[in-house]
Tab-separated table of C-alpha atoms in Angstrom:
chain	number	residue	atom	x	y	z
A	9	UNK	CA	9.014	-2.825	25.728
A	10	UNK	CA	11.071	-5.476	24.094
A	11	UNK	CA	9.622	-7.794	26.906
A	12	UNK	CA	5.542	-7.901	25.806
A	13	UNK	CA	6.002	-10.416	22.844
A	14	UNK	CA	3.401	-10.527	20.218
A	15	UNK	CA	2.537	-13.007	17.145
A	16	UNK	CA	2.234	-13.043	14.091
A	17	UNK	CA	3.372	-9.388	13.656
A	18	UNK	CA	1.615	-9.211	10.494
A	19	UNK	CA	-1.119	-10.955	9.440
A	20	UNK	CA	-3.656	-11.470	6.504
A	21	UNK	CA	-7.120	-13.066	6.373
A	22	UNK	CA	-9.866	-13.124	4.185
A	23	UNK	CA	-13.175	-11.901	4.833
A	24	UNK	CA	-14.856	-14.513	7.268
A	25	UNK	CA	-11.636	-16.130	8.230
A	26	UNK	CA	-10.853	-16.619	12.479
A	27	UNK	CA	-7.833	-14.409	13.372
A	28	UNK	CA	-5.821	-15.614	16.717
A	29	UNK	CA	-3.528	-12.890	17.695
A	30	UNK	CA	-1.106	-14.091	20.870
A	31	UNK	CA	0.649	-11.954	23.511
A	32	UNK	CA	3.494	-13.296	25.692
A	33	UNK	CA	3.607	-10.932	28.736
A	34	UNK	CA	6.768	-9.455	30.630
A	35	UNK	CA	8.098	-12.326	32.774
A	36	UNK	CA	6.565	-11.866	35.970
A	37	UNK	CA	3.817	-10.025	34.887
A	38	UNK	CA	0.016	-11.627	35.261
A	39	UNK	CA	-2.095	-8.128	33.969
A	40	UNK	CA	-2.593	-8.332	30.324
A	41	UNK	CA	-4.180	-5.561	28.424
A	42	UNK	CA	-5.410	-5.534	24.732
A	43	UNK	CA	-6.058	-1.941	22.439
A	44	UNK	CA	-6.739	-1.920	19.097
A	45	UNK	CA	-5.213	1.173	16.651
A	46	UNK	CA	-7.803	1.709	13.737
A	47	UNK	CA	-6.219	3.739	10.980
A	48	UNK	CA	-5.873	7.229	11.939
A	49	UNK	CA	-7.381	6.479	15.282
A	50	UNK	CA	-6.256	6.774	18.706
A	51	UNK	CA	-5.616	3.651	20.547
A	52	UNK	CA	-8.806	1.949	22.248
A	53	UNK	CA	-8.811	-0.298	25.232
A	54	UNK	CA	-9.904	-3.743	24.471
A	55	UNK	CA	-9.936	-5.935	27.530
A	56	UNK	CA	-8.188	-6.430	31.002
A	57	UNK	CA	-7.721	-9.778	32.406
A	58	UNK	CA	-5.479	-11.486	34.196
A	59	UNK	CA	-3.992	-15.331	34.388
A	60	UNK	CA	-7.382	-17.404	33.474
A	61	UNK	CA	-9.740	-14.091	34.352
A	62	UNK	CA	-11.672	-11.522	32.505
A	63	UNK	CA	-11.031	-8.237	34.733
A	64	UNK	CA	-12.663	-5.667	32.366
A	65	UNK	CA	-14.128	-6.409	28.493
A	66	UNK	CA	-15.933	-3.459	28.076
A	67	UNK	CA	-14.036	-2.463	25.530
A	68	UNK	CA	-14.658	-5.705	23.258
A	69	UNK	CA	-16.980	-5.696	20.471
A	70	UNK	CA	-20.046	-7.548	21.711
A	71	UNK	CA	-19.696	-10.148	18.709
A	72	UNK	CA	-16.785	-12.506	17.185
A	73	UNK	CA	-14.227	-11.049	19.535
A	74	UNK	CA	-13.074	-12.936	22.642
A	75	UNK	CA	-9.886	-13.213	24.662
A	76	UNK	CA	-8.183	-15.896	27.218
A	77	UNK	CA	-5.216	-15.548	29.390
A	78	UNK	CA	-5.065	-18.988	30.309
A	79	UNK	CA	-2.871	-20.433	33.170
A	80	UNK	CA	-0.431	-21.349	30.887
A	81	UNK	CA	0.706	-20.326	27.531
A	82	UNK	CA	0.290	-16.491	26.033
A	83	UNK	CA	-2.993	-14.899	25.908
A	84	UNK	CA	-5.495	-14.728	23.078
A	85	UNK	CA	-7.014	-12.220	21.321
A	86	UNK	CA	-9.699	-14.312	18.958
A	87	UNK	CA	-11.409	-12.211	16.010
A	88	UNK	CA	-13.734	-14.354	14.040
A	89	UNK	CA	-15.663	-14.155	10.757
A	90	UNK	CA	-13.257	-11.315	9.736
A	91	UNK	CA	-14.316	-8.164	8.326
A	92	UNK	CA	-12.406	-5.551	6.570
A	93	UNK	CA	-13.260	-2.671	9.281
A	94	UNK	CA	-11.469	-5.050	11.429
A	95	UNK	CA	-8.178	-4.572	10.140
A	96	UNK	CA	-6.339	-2.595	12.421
A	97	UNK	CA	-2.834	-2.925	14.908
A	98	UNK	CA	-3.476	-4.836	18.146
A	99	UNK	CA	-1.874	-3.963	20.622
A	100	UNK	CA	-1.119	-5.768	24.131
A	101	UNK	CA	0.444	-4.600	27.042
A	102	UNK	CA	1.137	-6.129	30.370
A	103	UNK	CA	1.985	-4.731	34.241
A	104	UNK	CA	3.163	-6.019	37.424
A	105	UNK	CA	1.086	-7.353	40.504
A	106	UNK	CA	0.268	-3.468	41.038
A	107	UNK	CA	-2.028	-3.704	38.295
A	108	UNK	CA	0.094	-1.001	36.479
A	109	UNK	CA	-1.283	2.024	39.153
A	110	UNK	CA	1.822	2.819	40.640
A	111	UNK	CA	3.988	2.056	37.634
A	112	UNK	CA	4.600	1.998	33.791
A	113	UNK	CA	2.878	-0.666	31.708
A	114	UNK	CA	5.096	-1.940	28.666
A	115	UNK	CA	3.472	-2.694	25.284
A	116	UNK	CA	4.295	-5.153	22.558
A	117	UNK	CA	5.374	-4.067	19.168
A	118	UNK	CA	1.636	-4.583	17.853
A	119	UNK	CA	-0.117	-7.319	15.681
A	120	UNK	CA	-1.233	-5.791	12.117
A	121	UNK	CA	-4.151	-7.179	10.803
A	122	UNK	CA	-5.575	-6.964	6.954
A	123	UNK	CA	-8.770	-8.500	5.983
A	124	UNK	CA	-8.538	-8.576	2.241
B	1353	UNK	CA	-16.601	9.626	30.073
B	1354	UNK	CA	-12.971	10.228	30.130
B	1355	UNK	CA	-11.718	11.917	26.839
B	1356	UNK	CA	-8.224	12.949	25.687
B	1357	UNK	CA	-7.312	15.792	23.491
B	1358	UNK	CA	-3.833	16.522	21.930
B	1359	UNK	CA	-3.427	20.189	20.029
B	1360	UNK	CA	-1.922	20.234	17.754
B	1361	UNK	CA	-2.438	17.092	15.366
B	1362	UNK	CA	0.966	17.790	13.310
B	1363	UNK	CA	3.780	19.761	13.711
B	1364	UNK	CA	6.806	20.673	12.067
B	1365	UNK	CA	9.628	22.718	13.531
B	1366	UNK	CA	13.310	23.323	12.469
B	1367	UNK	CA	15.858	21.074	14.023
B	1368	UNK	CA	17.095	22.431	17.302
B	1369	UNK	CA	14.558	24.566	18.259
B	1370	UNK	CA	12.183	24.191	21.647
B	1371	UNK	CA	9.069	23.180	21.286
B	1372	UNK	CA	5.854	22.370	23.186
B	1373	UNK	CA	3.069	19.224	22.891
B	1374	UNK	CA	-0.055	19.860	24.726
B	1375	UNK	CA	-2.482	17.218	26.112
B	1376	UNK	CA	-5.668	17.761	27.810
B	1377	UNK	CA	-7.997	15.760	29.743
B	1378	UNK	CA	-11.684	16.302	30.643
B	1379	UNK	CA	-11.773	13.610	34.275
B	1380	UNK	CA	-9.355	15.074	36.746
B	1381	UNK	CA	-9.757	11.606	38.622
B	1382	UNK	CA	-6.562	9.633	36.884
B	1383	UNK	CA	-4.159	7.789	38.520
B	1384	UNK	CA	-1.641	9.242	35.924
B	1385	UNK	CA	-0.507	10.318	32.723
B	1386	UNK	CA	2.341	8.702	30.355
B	1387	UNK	CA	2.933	10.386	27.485
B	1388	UNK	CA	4.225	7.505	24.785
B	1389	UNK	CA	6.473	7.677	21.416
B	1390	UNK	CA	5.517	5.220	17.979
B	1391	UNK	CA	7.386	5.284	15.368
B	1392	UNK	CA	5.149	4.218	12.048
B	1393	UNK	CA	4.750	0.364	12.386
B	1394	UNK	CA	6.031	-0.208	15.862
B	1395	UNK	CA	4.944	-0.315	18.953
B	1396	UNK	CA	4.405	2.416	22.467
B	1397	UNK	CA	7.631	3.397	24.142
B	1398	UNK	CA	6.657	5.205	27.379
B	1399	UNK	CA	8.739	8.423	27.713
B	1400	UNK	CA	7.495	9.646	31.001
B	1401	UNK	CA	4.690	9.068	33.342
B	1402	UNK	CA	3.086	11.249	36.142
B	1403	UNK	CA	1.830	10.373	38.943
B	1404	UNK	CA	-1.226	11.986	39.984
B	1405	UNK	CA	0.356	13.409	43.024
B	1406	UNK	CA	3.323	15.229	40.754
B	1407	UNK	CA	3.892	18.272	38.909
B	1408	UNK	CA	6.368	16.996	36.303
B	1409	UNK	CA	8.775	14.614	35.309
B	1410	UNK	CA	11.861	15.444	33.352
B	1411	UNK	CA	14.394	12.642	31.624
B	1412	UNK	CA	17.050	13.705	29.606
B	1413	UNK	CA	15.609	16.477	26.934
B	1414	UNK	CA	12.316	15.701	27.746
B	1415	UNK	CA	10.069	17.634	30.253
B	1416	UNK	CA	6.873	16.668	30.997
B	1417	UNK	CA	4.530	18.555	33.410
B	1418	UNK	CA	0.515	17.720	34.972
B	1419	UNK	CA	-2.086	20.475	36.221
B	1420	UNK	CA	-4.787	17.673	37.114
B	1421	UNK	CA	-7.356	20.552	38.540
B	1422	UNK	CA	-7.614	22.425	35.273
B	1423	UNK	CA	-6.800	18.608	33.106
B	1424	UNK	CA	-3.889	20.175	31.191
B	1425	UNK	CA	-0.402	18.555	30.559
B	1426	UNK	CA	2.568	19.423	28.382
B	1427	UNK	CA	5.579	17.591	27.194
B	1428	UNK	CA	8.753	19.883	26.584
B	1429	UNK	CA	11.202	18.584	24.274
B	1430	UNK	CA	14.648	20.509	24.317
B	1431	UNK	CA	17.006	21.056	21.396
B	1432	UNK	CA	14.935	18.953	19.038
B	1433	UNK	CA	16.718	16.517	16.648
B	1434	UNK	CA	15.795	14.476	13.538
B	1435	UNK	CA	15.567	11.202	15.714
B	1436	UNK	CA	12.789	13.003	17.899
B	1437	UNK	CA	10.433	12.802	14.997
B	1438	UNK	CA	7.422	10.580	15.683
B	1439	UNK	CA	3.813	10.518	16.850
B	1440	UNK	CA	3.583	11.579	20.091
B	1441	UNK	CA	0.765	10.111	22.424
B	1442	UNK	CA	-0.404	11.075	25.889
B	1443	UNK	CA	-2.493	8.486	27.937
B	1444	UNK	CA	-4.306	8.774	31.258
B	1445	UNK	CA	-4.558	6.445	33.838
B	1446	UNK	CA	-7.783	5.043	35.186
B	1447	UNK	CA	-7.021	1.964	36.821
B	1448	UNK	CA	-4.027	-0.305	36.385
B	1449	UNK	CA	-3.703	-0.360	32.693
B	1450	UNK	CA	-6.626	0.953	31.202
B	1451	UNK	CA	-5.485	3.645	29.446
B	1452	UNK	CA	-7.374	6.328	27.779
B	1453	UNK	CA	-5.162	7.580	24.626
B	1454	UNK	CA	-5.584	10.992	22.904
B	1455	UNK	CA	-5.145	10.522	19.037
B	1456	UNK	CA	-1.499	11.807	18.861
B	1457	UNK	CA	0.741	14.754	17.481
B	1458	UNK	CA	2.769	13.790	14.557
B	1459	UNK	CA	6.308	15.571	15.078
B	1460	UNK	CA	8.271	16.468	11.924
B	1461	UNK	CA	12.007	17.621	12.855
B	1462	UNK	CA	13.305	19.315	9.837
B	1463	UNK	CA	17.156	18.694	9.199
């Protein structure tokens, strides 16, 4: 899982504050995946998209979160006005052109947010 | 609504001795089910993933088997050592990568 790069791996914001959390897929991979890891919580699905496409968002908060994969550079996750019950690991994972059915997806190493 | 259940939420065992993690699912429709390691602060590293159409996957100590009618699945871990402990997740498949996570065992190998 080496391959899924994410950015910062650590990061700290103040309440209110914009968070931009960035995910460098597998090489050759175009299916991105976000899940977030609340403290002593299972991980969530976020959103699904694909190069400049939102598949599936219905795991996204309906406020101050959004996401881009755009045609080129890493996708975005983008958490704004920061609150504290936001502070959590973010995950993102990408799969092949098979969407990840037939095979195993590969996750990053996780982005750990704080709101202080 | 899919949901995932793992039993039991910790577990502690001598090292070298057998033991069982159990996983069950409420949807039989997946397209299959990984079960994942994290170590605290990292990231997922799949251990073994089911297909829908198979009964169980082994690699190396690890044996991991599906019963997608009755939405059970176990993952075997031989001859347990020190290294093996870790939170243990299992994940089922809907559709390309959107996984549906249970919350985790936490495995404690005792030297």
């Amino acid at each position: 899982n080496a391959g899924v790069m994410q950015n910062p791996r650590h990061l700290v914001r103040r309440r209110g504050q914009e968070a931009r959390l960035r995910c460098s897929p597998m090489k050759g991979h175009s299916h991105v995946y976000w899940y977030r890891q609340l403290p002593e919580e299972g991980l969530k699905f976020m959103v699904y998209l694909q190069k400049e496409n939102i598949i599936d968002e219905s795991g996204m908060p309906k406020e101050r979160f959004s996401a881009e994969f755009p045609k080129e550079g890493p996708s975005i996750l983008r958490i704004q006005q920061v609150v504290r019950g936001d502070s959590a690991a973010y995950f993102c994972a990408s799969s092949g052109d098979d969407g990840g059915s037939g095979n195993t997806i590969y996750f990053g190493e996780g982005s750990w947010l704080t709101v202080v | 609504k899919q949901e995932v259940t793992q039993i039991p939420a910790a577990l502690s065992v001598p090292e070298g001795e057998n033991l069982v993690l159990n996983c069950s699912f409420t949807d039989s429709a997946i397209y299959n089910l990984q079960w994942f390691r994290q170590d605290p602060g990292k990231g997922l590293t799949s251990l073994l993933l089911i297909q829908s159409s198979q009964r169980e996957q082994t690699s190396g100590r690890l044996n991991a088997s599906l019963d997608k009618s009755s939405g059970r699945s176990t993952l075997y871990i031989a001859a347990s050592q020190p290294g093996d402990s870790a939170t243990y997740l299992c994940a089922v498949t809907l559709y390309g990568g959107k996984l549906t996570f249970g919350t985790g065992t936490r495995l404690t190998i005792i030297p």
